[in-house]
Coordinates of C-alpha atoms in Angstrom, one line a residue:
X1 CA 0.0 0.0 0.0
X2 CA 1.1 3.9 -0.4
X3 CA 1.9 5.6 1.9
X4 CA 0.2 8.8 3.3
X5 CA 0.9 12.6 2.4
X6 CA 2.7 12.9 5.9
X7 CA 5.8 10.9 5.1
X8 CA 6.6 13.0 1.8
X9 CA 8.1 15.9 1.2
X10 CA 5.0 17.1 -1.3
X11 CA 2.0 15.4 -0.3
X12 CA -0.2 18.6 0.8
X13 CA -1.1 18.9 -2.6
X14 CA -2.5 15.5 -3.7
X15 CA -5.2 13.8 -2.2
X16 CA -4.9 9.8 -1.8
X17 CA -2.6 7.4 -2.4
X18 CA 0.2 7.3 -4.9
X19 CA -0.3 4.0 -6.9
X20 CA 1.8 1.4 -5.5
X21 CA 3.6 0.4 -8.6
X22 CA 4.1 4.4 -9.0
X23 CA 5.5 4.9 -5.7
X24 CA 8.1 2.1 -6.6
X25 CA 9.2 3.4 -10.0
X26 CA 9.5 7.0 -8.5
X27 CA 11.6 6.0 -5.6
X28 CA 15.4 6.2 -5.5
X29 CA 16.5 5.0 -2.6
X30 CA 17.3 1.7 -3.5
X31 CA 20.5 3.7 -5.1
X32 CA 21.3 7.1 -3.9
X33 CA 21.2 6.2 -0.4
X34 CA 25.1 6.0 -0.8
X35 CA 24.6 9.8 -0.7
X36 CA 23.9 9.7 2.8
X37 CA 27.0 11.1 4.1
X38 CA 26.8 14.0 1.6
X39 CA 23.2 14.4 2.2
X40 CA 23.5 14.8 6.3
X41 CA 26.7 16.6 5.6
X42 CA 24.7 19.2 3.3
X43 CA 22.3 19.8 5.9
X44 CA 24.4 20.8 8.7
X45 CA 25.6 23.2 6.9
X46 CA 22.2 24.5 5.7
X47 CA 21.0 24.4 8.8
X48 CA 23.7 27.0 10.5
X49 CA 22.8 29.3 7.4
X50 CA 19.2 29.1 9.0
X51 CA 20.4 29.5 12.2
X52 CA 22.6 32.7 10.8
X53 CA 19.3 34.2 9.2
X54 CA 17.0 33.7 12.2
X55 CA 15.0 31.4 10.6
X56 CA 15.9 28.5 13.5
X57 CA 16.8 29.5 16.9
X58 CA 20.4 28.3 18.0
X59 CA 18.8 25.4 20.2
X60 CA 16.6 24.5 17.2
X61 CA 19.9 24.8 15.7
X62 CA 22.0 22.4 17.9
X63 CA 19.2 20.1 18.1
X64 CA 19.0 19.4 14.3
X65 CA 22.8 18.9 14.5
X66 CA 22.6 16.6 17.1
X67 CA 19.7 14.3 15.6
X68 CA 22.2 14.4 12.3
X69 CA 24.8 13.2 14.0
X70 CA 22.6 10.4 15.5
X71 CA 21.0 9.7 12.2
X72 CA 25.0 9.2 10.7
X73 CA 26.1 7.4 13.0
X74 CA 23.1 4.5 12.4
X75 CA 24.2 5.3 8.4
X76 CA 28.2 4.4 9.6
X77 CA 27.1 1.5 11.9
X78 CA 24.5 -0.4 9.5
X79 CA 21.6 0.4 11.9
X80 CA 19.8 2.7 9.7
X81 CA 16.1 1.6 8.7
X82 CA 15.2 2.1 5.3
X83 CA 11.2 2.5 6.0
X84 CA 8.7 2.2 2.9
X85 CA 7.9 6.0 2.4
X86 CA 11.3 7.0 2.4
X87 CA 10.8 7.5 -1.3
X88 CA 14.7 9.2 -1.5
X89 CA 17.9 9.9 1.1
X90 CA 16.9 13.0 1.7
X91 CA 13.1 11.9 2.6
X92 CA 14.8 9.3 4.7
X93 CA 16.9 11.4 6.7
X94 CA 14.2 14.1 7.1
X95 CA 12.0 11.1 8.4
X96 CA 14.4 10.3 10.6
X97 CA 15.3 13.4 12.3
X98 CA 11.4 14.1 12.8
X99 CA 11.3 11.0 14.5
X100 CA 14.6 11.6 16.8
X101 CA 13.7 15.5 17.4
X102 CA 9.8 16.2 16.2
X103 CA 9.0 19.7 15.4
X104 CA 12.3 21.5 14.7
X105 CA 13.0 19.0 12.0
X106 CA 10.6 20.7 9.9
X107 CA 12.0 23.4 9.8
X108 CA 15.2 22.0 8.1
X109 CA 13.8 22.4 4.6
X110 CA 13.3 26.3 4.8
X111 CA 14.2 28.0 1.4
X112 CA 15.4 24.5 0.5
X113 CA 14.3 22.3 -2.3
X114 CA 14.9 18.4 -2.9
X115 CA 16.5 20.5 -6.8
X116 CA 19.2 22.3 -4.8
X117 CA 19.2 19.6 -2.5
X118 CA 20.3 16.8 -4.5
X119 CA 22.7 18.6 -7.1
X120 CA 24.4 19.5 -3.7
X121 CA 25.0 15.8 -2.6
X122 CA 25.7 15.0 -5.6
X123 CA 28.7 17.6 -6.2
X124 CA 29.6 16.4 -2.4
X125 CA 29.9 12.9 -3.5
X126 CA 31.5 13.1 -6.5
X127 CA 34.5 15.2 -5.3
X128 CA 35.3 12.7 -2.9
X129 CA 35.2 9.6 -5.6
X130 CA 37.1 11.7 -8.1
X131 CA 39.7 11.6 -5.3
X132 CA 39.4 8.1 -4.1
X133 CA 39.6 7.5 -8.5
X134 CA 42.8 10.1 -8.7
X135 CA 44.4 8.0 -5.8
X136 CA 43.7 4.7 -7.9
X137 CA 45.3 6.0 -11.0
X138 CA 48.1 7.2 -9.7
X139 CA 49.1 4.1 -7.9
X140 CA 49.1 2.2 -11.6
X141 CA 51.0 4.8 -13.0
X142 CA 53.8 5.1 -10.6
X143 CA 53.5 1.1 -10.5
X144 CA 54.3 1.0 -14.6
X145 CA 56.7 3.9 -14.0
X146 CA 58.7 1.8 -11.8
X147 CA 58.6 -0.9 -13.9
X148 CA 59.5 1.0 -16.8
X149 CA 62.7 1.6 -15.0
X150 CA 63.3 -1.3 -13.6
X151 CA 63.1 -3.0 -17.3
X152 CA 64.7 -0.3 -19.1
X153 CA 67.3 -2.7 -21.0
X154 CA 64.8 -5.5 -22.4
X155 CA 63.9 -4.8 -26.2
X156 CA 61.3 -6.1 -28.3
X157 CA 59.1 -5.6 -31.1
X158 CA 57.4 -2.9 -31.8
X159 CA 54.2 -3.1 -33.7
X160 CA 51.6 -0.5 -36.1
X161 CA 48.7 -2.3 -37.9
X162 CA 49.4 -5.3 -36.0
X163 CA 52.5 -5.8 -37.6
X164 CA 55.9 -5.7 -36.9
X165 CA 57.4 -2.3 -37.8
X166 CA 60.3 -1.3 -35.3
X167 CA 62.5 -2.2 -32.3
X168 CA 61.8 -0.3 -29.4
X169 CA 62.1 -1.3 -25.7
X170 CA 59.3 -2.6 -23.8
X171 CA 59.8 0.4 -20.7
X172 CA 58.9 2.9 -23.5
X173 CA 55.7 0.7 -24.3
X174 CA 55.0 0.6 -20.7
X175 CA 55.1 4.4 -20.4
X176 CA 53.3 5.4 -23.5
X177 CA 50.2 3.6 -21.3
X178 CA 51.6 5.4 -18.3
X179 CA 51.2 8.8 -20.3
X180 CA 48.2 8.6 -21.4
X181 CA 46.6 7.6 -18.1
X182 CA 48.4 11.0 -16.5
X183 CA 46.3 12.9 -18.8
X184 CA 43.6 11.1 -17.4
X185 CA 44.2 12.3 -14.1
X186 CA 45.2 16.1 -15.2
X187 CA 41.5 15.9 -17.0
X188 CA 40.0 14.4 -13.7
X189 CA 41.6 17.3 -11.6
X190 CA 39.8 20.2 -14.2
X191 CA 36.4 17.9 -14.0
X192 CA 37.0 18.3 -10.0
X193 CA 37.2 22.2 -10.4
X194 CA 34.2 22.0 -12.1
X195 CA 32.8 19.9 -9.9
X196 CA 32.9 21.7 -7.2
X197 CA 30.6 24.8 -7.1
X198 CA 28.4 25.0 -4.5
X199 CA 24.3 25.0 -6.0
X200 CA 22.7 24.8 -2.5
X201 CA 20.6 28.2 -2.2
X202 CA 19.3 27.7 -5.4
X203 CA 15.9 26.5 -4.3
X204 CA 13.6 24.9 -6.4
X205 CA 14.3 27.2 -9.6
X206 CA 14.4 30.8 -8.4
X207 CA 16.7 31.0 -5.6
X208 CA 16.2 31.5 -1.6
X209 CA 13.6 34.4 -0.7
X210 CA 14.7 34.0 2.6
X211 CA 18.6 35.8 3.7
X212 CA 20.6 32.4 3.9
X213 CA 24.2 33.0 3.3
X214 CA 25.5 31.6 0.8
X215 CA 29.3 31.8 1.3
X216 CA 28.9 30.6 5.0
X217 CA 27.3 27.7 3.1
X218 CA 31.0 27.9 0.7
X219 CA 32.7 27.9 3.4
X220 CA 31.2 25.2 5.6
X221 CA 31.0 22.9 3.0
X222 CA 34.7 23.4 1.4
X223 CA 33.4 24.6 -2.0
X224 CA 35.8 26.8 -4.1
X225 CA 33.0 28.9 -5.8
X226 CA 29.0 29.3 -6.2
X227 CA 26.7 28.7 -8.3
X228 CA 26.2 31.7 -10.7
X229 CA 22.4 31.2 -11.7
X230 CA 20.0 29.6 -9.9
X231 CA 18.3 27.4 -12.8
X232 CA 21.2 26.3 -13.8
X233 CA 22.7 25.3 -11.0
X234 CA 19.3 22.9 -10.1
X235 CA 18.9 21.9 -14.1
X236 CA 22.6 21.1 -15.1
X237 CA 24.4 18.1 -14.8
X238 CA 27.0 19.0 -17.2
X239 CA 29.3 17.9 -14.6
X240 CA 27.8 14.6 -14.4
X241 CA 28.1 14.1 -18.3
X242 CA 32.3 15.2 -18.1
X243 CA 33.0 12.6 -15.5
X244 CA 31.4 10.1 -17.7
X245 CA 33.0 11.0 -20.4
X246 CA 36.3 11.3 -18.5
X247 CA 35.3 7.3 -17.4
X248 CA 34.5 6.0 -20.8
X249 CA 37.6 7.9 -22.4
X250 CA 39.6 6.6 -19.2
X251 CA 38.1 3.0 -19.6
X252 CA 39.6 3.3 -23.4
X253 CA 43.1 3.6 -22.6
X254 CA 43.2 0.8 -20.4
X255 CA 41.1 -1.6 -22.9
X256 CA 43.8 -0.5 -25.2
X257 CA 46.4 -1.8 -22.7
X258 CA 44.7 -4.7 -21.9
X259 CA 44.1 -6.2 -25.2
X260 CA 47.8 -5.9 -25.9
X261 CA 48.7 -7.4 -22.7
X262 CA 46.2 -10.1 -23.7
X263 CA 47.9 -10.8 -27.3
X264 CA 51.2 -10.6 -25.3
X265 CA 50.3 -13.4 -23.0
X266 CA 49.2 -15.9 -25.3
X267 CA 51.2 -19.0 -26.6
X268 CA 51.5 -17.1 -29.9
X269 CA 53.7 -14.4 -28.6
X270 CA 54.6 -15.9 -25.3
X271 CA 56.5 -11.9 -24.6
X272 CA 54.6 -12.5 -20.6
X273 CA 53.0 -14.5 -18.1
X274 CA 50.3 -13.1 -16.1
X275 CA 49.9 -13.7 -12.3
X276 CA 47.6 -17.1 -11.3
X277 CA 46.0 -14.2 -8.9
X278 CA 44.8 -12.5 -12.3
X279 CA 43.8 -15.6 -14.3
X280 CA 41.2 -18.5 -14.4
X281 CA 41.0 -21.3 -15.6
X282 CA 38.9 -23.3 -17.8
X283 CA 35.5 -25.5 -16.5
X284 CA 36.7 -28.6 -19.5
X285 CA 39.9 -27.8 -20.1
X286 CA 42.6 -28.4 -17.6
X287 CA 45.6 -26.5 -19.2
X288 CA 43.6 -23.6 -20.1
X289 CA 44.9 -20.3 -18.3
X290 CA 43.1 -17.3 -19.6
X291 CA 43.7 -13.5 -18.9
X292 CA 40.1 -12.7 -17.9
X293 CA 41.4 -10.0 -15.9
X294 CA 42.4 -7.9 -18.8
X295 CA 39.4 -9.1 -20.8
X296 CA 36.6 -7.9 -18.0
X297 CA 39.0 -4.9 -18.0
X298 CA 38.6 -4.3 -21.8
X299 CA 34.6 -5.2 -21.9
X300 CA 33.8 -2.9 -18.9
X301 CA 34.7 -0.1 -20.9
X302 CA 31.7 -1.3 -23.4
X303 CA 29.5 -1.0 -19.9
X304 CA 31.0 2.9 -19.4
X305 CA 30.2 4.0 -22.9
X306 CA 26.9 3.1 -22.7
X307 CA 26.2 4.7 -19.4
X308 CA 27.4 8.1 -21.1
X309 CA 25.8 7.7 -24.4
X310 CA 22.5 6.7 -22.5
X311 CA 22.9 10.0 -20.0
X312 CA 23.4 12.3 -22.9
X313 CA 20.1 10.5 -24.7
X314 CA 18.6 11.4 -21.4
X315 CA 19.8 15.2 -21.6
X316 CA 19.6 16.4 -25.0
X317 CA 15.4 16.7 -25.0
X318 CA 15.1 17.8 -21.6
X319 CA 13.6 21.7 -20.8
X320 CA 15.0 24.1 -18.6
X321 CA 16.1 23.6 -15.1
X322 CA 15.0 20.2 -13.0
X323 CA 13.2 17.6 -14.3
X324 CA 12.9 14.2 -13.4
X325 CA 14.4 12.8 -16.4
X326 CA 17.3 13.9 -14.0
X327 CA 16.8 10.8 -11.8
X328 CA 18.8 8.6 -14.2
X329 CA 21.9 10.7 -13.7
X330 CA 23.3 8.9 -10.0
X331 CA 22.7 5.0 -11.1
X332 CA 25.2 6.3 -14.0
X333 CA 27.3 8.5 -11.8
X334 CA 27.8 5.3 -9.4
X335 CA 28.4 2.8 -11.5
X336 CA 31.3 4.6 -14.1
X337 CA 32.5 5.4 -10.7
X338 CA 32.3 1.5 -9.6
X339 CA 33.4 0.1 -12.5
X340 CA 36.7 2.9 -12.8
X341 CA 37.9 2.0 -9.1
X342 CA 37.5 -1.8 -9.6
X343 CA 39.5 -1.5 -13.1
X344 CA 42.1 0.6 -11.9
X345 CA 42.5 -1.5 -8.9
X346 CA 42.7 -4.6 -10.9
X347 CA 44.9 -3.2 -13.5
X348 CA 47.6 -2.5 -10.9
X349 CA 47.7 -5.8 -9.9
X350 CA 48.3 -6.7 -13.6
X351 CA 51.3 -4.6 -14.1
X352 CA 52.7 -5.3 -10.5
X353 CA 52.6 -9.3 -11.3
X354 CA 53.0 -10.2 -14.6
X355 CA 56.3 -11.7 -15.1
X356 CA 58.3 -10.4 -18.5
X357 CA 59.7 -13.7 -21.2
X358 CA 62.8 -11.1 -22.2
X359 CA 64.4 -13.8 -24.1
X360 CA 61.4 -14.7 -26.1
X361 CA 61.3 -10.9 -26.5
X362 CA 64.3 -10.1 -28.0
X363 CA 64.1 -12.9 -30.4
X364 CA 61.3 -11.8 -31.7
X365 CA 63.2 -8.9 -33.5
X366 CA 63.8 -9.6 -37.0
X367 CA 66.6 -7.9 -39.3
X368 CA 63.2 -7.1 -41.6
X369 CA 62.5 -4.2 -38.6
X370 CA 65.5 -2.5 -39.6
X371 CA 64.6 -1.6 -43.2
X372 CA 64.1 2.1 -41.7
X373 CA 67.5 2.1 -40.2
X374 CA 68.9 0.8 -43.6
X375 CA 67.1 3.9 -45.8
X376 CA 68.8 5.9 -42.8
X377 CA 72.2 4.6 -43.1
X378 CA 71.6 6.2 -47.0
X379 CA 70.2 9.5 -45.9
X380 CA 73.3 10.1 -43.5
X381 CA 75.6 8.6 -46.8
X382 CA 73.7 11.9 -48.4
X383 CA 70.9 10.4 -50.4
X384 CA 67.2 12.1 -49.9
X385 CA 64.9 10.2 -47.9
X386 CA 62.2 9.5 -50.4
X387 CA 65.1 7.9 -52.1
X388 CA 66.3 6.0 -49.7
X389 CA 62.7 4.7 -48.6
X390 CA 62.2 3.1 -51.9
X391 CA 66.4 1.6 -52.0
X392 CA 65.4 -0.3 -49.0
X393 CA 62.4 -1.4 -50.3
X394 CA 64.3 -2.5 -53.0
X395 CA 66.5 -4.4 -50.9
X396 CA 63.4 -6.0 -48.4
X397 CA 62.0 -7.1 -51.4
X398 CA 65.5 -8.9 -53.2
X399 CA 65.9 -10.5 -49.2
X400 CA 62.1 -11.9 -50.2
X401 CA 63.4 -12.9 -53.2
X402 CA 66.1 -14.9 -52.1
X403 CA 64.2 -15.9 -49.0
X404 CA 66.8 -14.9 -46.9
X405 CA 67.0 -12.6 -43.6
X406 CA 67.6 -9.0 -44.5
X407 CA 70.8 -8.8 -43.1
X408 CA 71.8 -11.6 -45.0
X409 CA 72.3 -10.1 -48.3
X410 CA 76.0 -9.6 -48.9
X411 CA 77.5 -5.7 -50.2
X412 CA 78.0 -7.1 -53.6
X413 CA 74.0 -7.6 -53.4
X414 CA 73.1 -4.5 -51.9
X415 CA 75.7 -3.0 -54.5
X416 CA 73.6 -3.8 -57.2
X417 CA 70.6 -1.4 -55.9
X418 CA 72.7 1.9 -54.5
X419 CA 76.8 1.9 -55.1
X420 CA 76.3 4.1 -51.8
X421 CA 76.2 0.8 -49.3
X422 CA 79.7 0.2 -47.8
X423 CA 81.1 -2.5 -45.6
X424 CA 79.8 -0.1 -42.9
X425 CA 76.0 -1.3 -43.6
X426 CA 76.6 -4.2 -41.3
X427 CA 76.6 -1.9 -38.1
X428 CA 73.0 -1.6 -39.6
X429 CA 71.7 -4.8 -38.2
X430 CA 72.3 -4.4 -34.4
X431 CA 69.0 -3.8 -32.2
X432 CA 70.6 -1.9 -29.4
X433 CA 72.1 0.3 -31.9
X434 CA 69.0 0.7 -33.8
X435 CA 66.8 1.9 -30.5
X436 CA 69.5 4.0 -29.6
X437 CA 69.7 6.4 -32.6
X438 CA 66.0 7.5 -31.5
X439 CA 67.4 9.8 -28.7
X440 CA 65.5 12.6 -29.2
X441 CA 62.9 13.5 -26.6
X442 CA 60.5 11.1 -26.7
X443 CA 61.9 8.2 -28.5
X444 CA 62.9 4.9 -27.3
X445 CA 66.5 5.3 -26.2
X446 CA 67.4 4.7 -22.9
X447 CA 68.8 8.3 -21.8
X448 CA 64.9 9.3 -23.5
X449 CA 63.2 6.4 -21.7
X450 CA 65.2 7.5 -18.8
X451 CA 63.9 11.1 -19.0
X452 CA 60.2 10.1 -19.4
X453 CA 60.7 8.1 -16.5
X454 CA 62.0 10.8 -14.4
X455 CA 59.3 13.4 -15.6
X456 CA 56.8 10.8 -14.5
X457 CA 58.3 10.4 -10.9
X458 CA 58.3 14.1 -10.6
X459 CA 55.3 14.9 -11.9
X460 CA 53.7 12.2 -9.5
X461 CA 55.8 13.8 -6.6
X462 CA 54.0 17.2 -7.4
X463 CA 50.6 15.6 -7.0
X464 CA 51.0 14.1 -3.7
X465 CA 52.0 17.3 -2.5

């Protein structure tokens, strides 16, 4: 059954019950009581700015403080009862503190709306899991960074298109990850700034008629700035729709990752073995070991996209200021956030365990990845380097030929396409050499794998400052 007007925070208006089924599609409780930290924490600060405008009295005042720090404490311990009309977190806390305190709790909700109220949990919440999320991602990076430098002298291939193309060594594949998970984090720290702006005095879509003070509520509440207009501050969830964009673009990079770790673990390439803790096994067959880790890590970021493609479906008809429609932003808020700290966390247990094949590595390098260095050894000899490109072409394809190794055709054979090769061409075919001409910031020689590593550290070092 329904419940009655008294145990909502709009019944006067309607007369009756709300349908049952109704009442159960309209509720959110079942999901943004996680809020109820933010929600309590919102409130105390609300209700010293009543306090401040003489709208409560400073017992009516202490006494709403105290019943919210009752009603937290049952939240931290598990005690809390979730009754059937507590249609929301904030109709359940309200419900609660009229229960613990009677009258003054009604007067909580002065000047207040459930539209200011919510956007203002929700800003509360999200700043804290953006830096619980921060705090996740920069334990993987400094994780690969240090295994970047710890693996600085193993080589192996180097691939575009899914072929082979160059040598490079696997610390500089490692931080190329690395790198594009700090931008990550330098994007999450603009989407915090964003983030948070204090909406609460907004009201319902006007503002506060009454003189509550909104910096006190700044202040109080650790906010670096307020909200500008009042509708848009209740209506907009533009900062919803950048964090789930920063989680589905996050969630890319680390598919990408994965699925090269995957390819890299398998018999085929045999380059690493991952951790037992990070594999499973197969029900039939007893030598299977598969990397499910990195393959729930790649198809979660399928569940991210479509929690921000669905959001934006859900915002690009919608009016001005609050509507309901709004409802659907926290289930997506929660579970990009979710699915983010479970992937990070799982990813740096990846890269902290794997275990690297180096010898398989290395001879996995083939003289064929050196047809660049060869057209180089010409440009330095003088020749252009269109030229040169299409001499060593010449010579990849008369190795083909002769079904032979590159490096195998002798300088009377590589005479016959330039009379610029020398007996020098054979300090062409050496790997180390090859990586190390790519000094320039950037590439993949160690003193420039070396650098990147060191930017890393510090730039890491400045953030836990």
């Amino acid at each position: 059954m329904a419940n009655s007007e008294g145990t909502k925070l709009w019944g006067g208006r309607f007369v009756g019950d709300t349908d049952a089924v109704m009442e159960k599609f309209n509720a959110s409780i079942a999901y943004d009581q996680r809020m109820w930290d933010a929600d309590i924490r919102g409130s105390k600060a609300y209700v010293k700015a009543l306090e401040k405008a003489k709208l409560v009295t400073t017992e009516e005042m202490n006494s709403i403080l105290q019943g919210l720090d009752q009603i937290s404490e049952e939240w931290s311990k598990g005690t809390f009862v979730i009754k059937p009309g507590d249609e929301d977190i904030h109709t359940a806390n309200e419900r609660r503190l009229k229960e613990l305190i009677d009258a003054p709790a009604g007067k909580l909700h002065t000047g207040r709306s459930r539209n200011d109220q919510v956007v203002t949990d929700m800003r509360l919440w999200l700043r804290d899991a953006i830096s619980t999320l921060t705090e996740n991602a920069l334990q993987l990076i400094s994780t690969m960074v240090e295994r970047a430098a710890a693996e600085i002298d193993v080589l192996f291939p180097g691939y575009t298109h899914m072929q082979r193309a160059q040598p490079i060594r696997w610390s500089h594949w490692i931080l190329s990850h690395a790198v594009a998970l700090s931008r990550d984090v330098d994007q999450l720290q603009e989407i915090k700034r964003r983030v948070n702006v204090l909406p609460l005095g907004s009201g319902a879509i006007a503002g506060t008629p009454f003189d509550i003070d909104r910096e006190l509520l700044r202040k109080e509440l650790e906010f670096d700035d307020i909200s500008m207009n009042s509708m848009d501050a209740t209506g907009q969830r533009d900062f919803v729709a950048e964090f789930l964009f920063w989680a589905s673009l996050c969630s890319t990079h680390l598919s990408k990752m994965a699925e090269d770790l995957m390819l890299y673990s398998t018999k085929e390439f045999s380059f690493l073995t991952l951790s037992d803790a990070y594999s499973t096994g197969s029900s039939l067959m007893p030598q299977k070991k598969n990397a499910d880790s990195l393959e729930l890590i790649r198809s979660k970021a399928g569940r991210v996209f479509g929690r921000c493609a669905g959001f934006m479906m859900t915002l690009k008809g919608l009016p001005s200021t609050y509507n309901k429609d709004l409802q659907e932003d926290k289930e997506a808020m929660f579970d990009c956030y979710d699915t983010l700290h479970a992937v990070l966390q799982v990813t740096t247990g990846v890269m902290s365990t794997l275990k690297i094949n180096q010898c398989v590595m290395e001879a996995a390098l083939s003289p064929d990845m050196l047809a660049t260095d060869l057209a180089y050894y010409l440009v330095r000899k003088g020749m252009p380097f269109r030229e040169a490109h299409g001499i060593s072409g010449k010579a990849v394809f008369m190795a083909e030929s002769k079904k032979m190794p590159l490096n195998h055709l002798t300088l009377e054979d590589l005479g016959t396409i330039s009379p610029l090769f020398g007996s020098d061409v054979s300090s062409v075919w050496d790997y180390r050499s090859s990586v190390e001409q790519y000094s320039a910031p950037g590439g993949t020689a160690k003193s420039s794998v070396a650098a990147q590593v060191e930017h890393l550290r510090n730039w890491l070092k400045k953030l836990a400052q």
